[in-house]
Each structure stands twice: as C-alpha cells, then as structure tokens.
Amino acid sequence: MEFVYTNGDNFDFIELCHSLDNFLNELVGGEENRAEYIPYNRLDDIHDVIVAYDDDIPVGIASFKKYDDECAEVKRVFIKQKYRGRGISNKLMELLENVAKEKGYRYLILESGEPLVAAMALYRKIGYKVIPNYGQYKDMPNSICMKKRL
C-alpha cells in the first residue's frame, strides 16, 4: 500500500469523492436525503489530501481544510468497499493528523453521523470526542461532530 500526499485537484481524489457520494446516497436512500450536506462537501477549498494506492489503484482518501487558525476540518474520508477492514483508514487518518500538525494546527474537527458505523467506530478508537455541533452543522440533528487535540 502506498500513501501519496496531494491536493484537491488530484484526479484520483475527485473520482473517489464521487464514489463516496454514491455510497452516501445509497446509505441514506438517495441524494435528496442528504441535500443539506452537499454544499459543505465541495472540493475547491480542500488543499491537503492523502490518497491510498494498492499498486496503481486508488483505494482510499482522506483530506482536511482550514477551519480557523488552530483547527482544521477532516473531509472526504473514504475506502473502497473491497479494501475495508485492512487498516487503511486508520493509516490515512494518522498521516492526515501528521500533516495537520506540521502545518501548525492544534486540533482536527469533523462531522459524521450514526449511519456511518465504521467511520464513527474509527474516529472514537483513534481519540476523537463528540462535541457540540459546530458551524453549519449546529442545526442539523443527524450530524455528530467530533474533535481531537493533535
């Protein structure tokens, strides 16, 4: 497995984001059931991305974007179904946290939800704690926001 640090313009990142969107649509019964979240998952302000490759096949992604001067927001974490359960997401998050630290961030925050069972388990396992919903998620009762000190 190879992990490549890149940016939000990376073709493989964009393609895996489409796969993530399809997965989320299936999970919640259609895009219309997650329409309020779509504006917050645009890629144009994501500059820090890690792509996992199995040989030359892109199999997973994780990224973050600046939230404020000491906090970055984790975005677009996804592993192709066939590659889940191999520790790839754990490694992606470890690498992502290291990049955020190197860039001077003190915290990472993220938004998730209970339907994302594996993601929620991962975040809890690696030290993320539930916090009050922040920013655009404040009035979204299906959102669960989390934070980790780096």
PDB file of N, CA and C in Angstrom, residues 105-146:
ATOM      1  N   TYR A 105      -1.628  23.196  12.941  1.00  0.00           N
ATOM      2  CA  TYR A 105      -2.954  23.052  13.547  1.00  0.00           C
ATOM      3  C   TYR A 105      -2.833  22.327  14.879  1.00  0.00           C
ATOM      4  N   ARG A 106      -3.661  22.730  15.835  1.00  0.00           N
ATOM      5  CA  ARG A 106      -3.660  22.114  17.162  1.00  0.00           C
ATOM      6  C   ARG A 106      -4.792  21.105  17.319  1.00  0.00           C
ATOM      7  N   TYR A 107      -5.814  21.220  16.481  1.00  0.00           N
ATOM      8  CA  TYR A 107      -6.997  20.358  16.586  1.00  0.00           C
ATOM      9  C   TYR A 107      -7.479  19.957  15.197  1.00  0.00           C
ATOM     10  N   LEU A 108      -8.139  18.814  15.150  1.00  0.00           N
ATOM     11  CA  LEU A 108      -8.926  18.433  13.982  1.00  0.00           C
ATOM     12  C   LEU A 108     -10.356  18.258  14.448  1.00  0.00           C
ATOM     13  N   ILE A 109     -11.288  18.736  13.636  1.00  0.00           N
ATOM     14  CA  ILE A 109     -12.710  18.535  13.889  1.00  0.00           C
ATOM     15  C   ILE A 109     -13.290  17.811  12.684  1.00  0.00           C
ATOM     16  N   LEU A 110     -14.450  17.215  12.877  1.00  0.00           N
ATOM     17  CA  LEU A 110     -15.111  16.537  11.773  1.00  0.00           C
ATOM     18  C   LEU A 110     -16.592  16.425  12.062  1.00  0.00           C
ATOM     19  N   GLU A 111     -17.335  16.160  11.006  1.00  0.00           N
ATOM     20  CA  GLU A 111     -18.774  15.897  11.103  1.00  0.00           C
ATOM     21  C   GLU A 111     -19.021  14.525  10.524  1.00  0.00           C
ATOM     22  N   SER A 112     -19.815  13.734  11.234  1.00  0.00           N
ATOM     23  CA  SER A 112     -20.175  12.399  10.778  1.00  0.00           C
ATOM     24  C   SER A 112     -21.610  12.133  11.213  1.00  0.00           C
ATOM     25  N   GLY A 113     -21.976  10.874  11.299  1.00  0.00           N
ATOM     26  CA  GLY A 113     -23.320  10.518  11.730  1.00  0.00           C
ATOM     27  C   GLY A 113     -23.416   9.035  12.031  1.00  0.00           C
ATOM     28  N   GLU A 114     -24.400   8.662  12.823  1.00  0.00           N
ATOM     29  CA  GLU A 114     -24.556   7.265  13.247  1.00  0.00           C
ATOM     30  C   GLU A 114     -24.704   6.265  12.096  1.00  0.00           C
ATOM     31  N   PRO A 115     -25.322   6.633  10.943  1.00  0.00           N
ATOM     32  CA  PRO A 115     -25.376   5.644   9.854  1.00  0.00           C
ATOM     33  C   PRO A 115     -23.990   5.212   9.364  1.00  0.00           C
ATOM     34  N   LEU A 116     -22.986   6.038   9.600  1.00  0.00           N
ATOM     35  CA  LEU A 116     -21.615   5.716   9.197  1.00  0.00           C
ATOM     36  C   LEU A 116     -20.935   4.960  10.333  1.00  0.00           C
ATOM     37  N   VAL A 117     -21.402   3.756  10.570  1.00  0.00           N
ATOM     38  CA  VAL A 117     -20.999   2.955  11.727  1.00  0.00           C
ATOM     39  C   VAL A 117     -19.483   2.752  11.788  1.00  0.00           C
ATOM     40  N   ALA A 118     -18.891   2.314  10.690  1.00  0.00           N
ATOM     41  CA  ALA A 118     -17.445   2.043  10.696  1.00  0.00           C
ATOM     42  C   ALA A 118     -16.649   3.325  10.910  1.00  0.00           C
ATOM     43  N   ALA A 119     -17.063   4.407  10.271  1.00  0.00           N
ATOM     44  CA  ALA A 119     -16.353   5.679  10.435  1.00  0.00           C
ATOM     45  C   ALA A 119     -16.431   6.151  11.876  1.00  0.00           C
ATOM     46  N   MET A 120     -17.617   6.086  12.470  1.00  0.00           N
ATOM     47  CA  MET A 120     -17.778   6.522  13.857  1.00  0.00           C
ATOM     48  C   MET A 120     -16.915   5.679  14.795  1.00  0.00           C
ATOM     49  N   ALA A 121     -16.851   4.382  14.545  1.00  0.00           N
ATOM     50  CA  ALA A 121     -16.018   3.499  15.376  1.00  0.00           C
ATOM     51  C   ALA A 121     -14.544   3.863  15.232  1.00  0.00           C
ATOM     52  N   LEU A 122     -14.109   4.127  14.007  1.00  0.00           N
ATOM     53  CA  LEU A 122     -12.719   4.527  13.777  1.00  0.00           C
ATOM     54  C   LEU A 122     -12.398   5.810  14.522  1.00  0.00           C
ATOM     55  N   TYR A 123     -13.221   6.823  14.355  1.00  0.00           N
ATOM     56  CA  TYR A 123     -12.937   8.113  14.986  1.00  0.00           C
ATOM     57  C   TYR A 123     -12.856   7.982  16.504  1.00  0.00           C
ATOM     58  N   ARG A 124     -13.768   7.227  17.080  1.00  0.00           N
ATOM     59  CA  ARG A 124     -13.732   7.037  18.541  1.00  0.00           C
ATOM     60  C   ARG A 124     -12.460   6.293  18.953  1.00  0.00           C
ATOM     61  N   LYS A 125     -12.111   5.264  18.190  1.00  0.00           N
ATOM     62  CA  LYS A 125     -10.940   4.440  18.506  1.00  0.00           C
ATOM     63  C   LYS A 125      -9.649   5.253  18.478  1.00  0.00           C
ATOM     64  N   ILE A 126      -9.559   6.232  17.583  1.00  0.00           N
ATOM     65  CA  ILE A 126      -8.305   6.986  17.453  1.00  0.00           C
ATOM     66  C   ILE A 126      -8.328   8.300  18.228  1.00  0.00           C
ATOM     67  N   GLY A 127      -9.331   8.456  19.102  1.00  0.00           N
ATOM     68  CA  GLY A 127      -9.275   9.557  20.051  1.00  0.00           C
ATOM     69  C   GLY A 127     -10.150  10.766  19.798  1.00  0.00           C
ATOM     70  N   TYR A 128     -11.037  10.699  18.836  1.00  0.00           N
ATOM     71  CA  TYR A 128     -11.956  11.816  18.616  1.00  0.00           C
ATOM     72  C   TYR A 128     -13.083  11.743  19.634  1.00  0.00           C
ATOM     73  N   LYS A 129     -13.444  12.900  20.154  1.00  0.00           N
ATOM     74  CA  LYS A 129     -14.514  13.010  21.157  1.00  0.00           C
ATOM     75  C   LYS A 129     -15.660  13.817  20.588  1.00  0.00           C
ATOM     76  N   VAL A 130     -16.890  13.412  20.931  1.00  0.00           N
ATOM     77  CA  VAL A 130     -18.081  14.138  20.481  1.00  0.00           C
ATOM     78  C   VAL A 130     -18.098  15.515  21.126  1.00  0.00           C
ATOM     79  N   ILE A 131     -18.405  16.515  20.308  1.00  0.00           N
ATOM     80  CA  ILE A 131     -18.507  17.903  20.760  1.00  0.00           C
ATOM     81  C   ILE A 131     -19.855  18.457  20.291  1.00  0.00           C
ATOM     82  N   PRO A 132     -20.271  19.606  20.824  1.00  0.00           N
ATOM     83  CA  PRO A 132     -21.481  20.231  20.280  1.00  0.00           C
ATOM     84  C   PRO A 132     -21.289  20.515  18.789  1.00  0.00           C
ATOM     85  N   ASN A 133     -22.356  20.363  18.037  1.00  0.00           N
ATOM     86  CA  ASN A 133     -22.269  20.619  16.597  1.00  0.00           C
ATOM     87  C   ASN A 133     -21.773  22.029  16.338  1.00  0.00           C
ATOM     88  N   TYR A 134     -20.859  22.167  15.397  1.00  0.00           N
ATOM     89  CA  TYR A 134     -20.230  23.451  15.096  1.00  0.00           C
ATOM     90  C   TYR A 134     -20.721  23.997  13.750  1.00  0.00           C
ATOM     91  N   GLY A 135     -20.492  25.287  13.563  1.00  0.00           N
ATOM     92  CA  GLY A 135     -20.703  25.943  12.272  1.00  0.00           C
ATOM     93  C   GLY A 135     -22.003  25.580  11.597  1.00  0.00           C
ATOM     94  N   GLN A 136     -21.908  25.178  10.352  1.00  0.00           N
ATOM     95  CA  GLN A 136     -23.082  24.864   9.533  1.00  0.00           C
ATOM     96  C   GLN A 136     -23.867  23.663  10.046  1.00  0.00           C
ATOM     97  N   TYR A 137     -23.291  22.872  10.933  1.00  0.00           N
ATOM     98  CA  TYR A 137     -23.961  21.664  11.425  1.00  0.00           C
ATOM     99  C   TYR A 137     -24.762  21.906  12.710  1.00  0.00           C
ATOM    100  N   LYS A 138     -24.719  23.122  13.245  1.00  0.00           N
ATOM    101  CA  LYS A 138     -25.378  23.427  14.520  1.00  0.00           C
ATOM    102  C   LYS A 138     -26.840  23.007  14.559  1.00  0.00           C
ATOM    103  N   ASP A 139     -27.555  23.244  13.487  1.00  0.00           N
ATOM    104  CA  ASP A 139     -28.987  22.948  13.454  1.00  0.00           C
ATOM    105  C   ASP A 139     -29.312  21.677  12.680  1.00  0.00           C
ATOM    106  N   MET A 140     -28.351  20.774  12.558  1.00  0.00           N
ATOM    107  CA  MET A 140     -28.556  19.512  11.844  1.00  0.00           C
ATOM    108  C   MET A 140     -28.525  18.377  12.864  1.00  0.00           C
ATOM    109  N   PRO A 141     -29.695  17.945  13.332  1.00  0.00           N
ATOM    110  CA  PRO A 141     -29.743  16.947  14.408  1.00  0.00           C
ATOM    111  C   PRO A 141     -29.160  15.581  14.039  1.00  0.00           C
ATOM    112  N   ASN A 142     -29.044  15.272  12.754  1.00  0.00           N
ATOM    113  CA  ASN A 142     -28.478  13.980  12.354  1.00  0.00           C
ATOM    114  C   ASN A 142     -26.952  13.995  12.301  1.00  0.00           C
ATOM    115  N   SER A 143     -26.371  15.173  12.475  1.00  0.00           N
ATOM    116  CA  SER A 143     -24.917  15.299  12.471  1.00  0.00           C
ATOM    117  C   SER A 143     -24.350  15.006  13.852  1.00  0.00           C
ATOM    118  N   ILE A 144     -23.181  14.396  13.851  1.00  0.00           N
ATOM    119  CA  ILE A 144     -22.418  14.206  15.081  1.00  0.00           C
ATOM    120  C   ILE A 144     -21.045  14.811  14.794  1.00  0.00           C
ATOM    121  N   CYS A 145     -20.680  15.800  15.587  1.00  0.00           N
ATOM    122  CA  CYS A 145     -19.392  16.464  15.409  1.00  0.00           C
ATOM    123  C   CYS A 145     -18.409  15.969  16.452  1.00  0.00           C
ATOM    124  N   MET A 146     -17.143  15.899  16.051  1.00  0.00           N
ATOM    125  CA  MET A 146     -16.097  15.369  16.915  1.00  0.00           C
ATOM    126  C   MET A 146     -14.842  16.225  16.795  1.00  0.00           C
TER     127      MET A 146
END
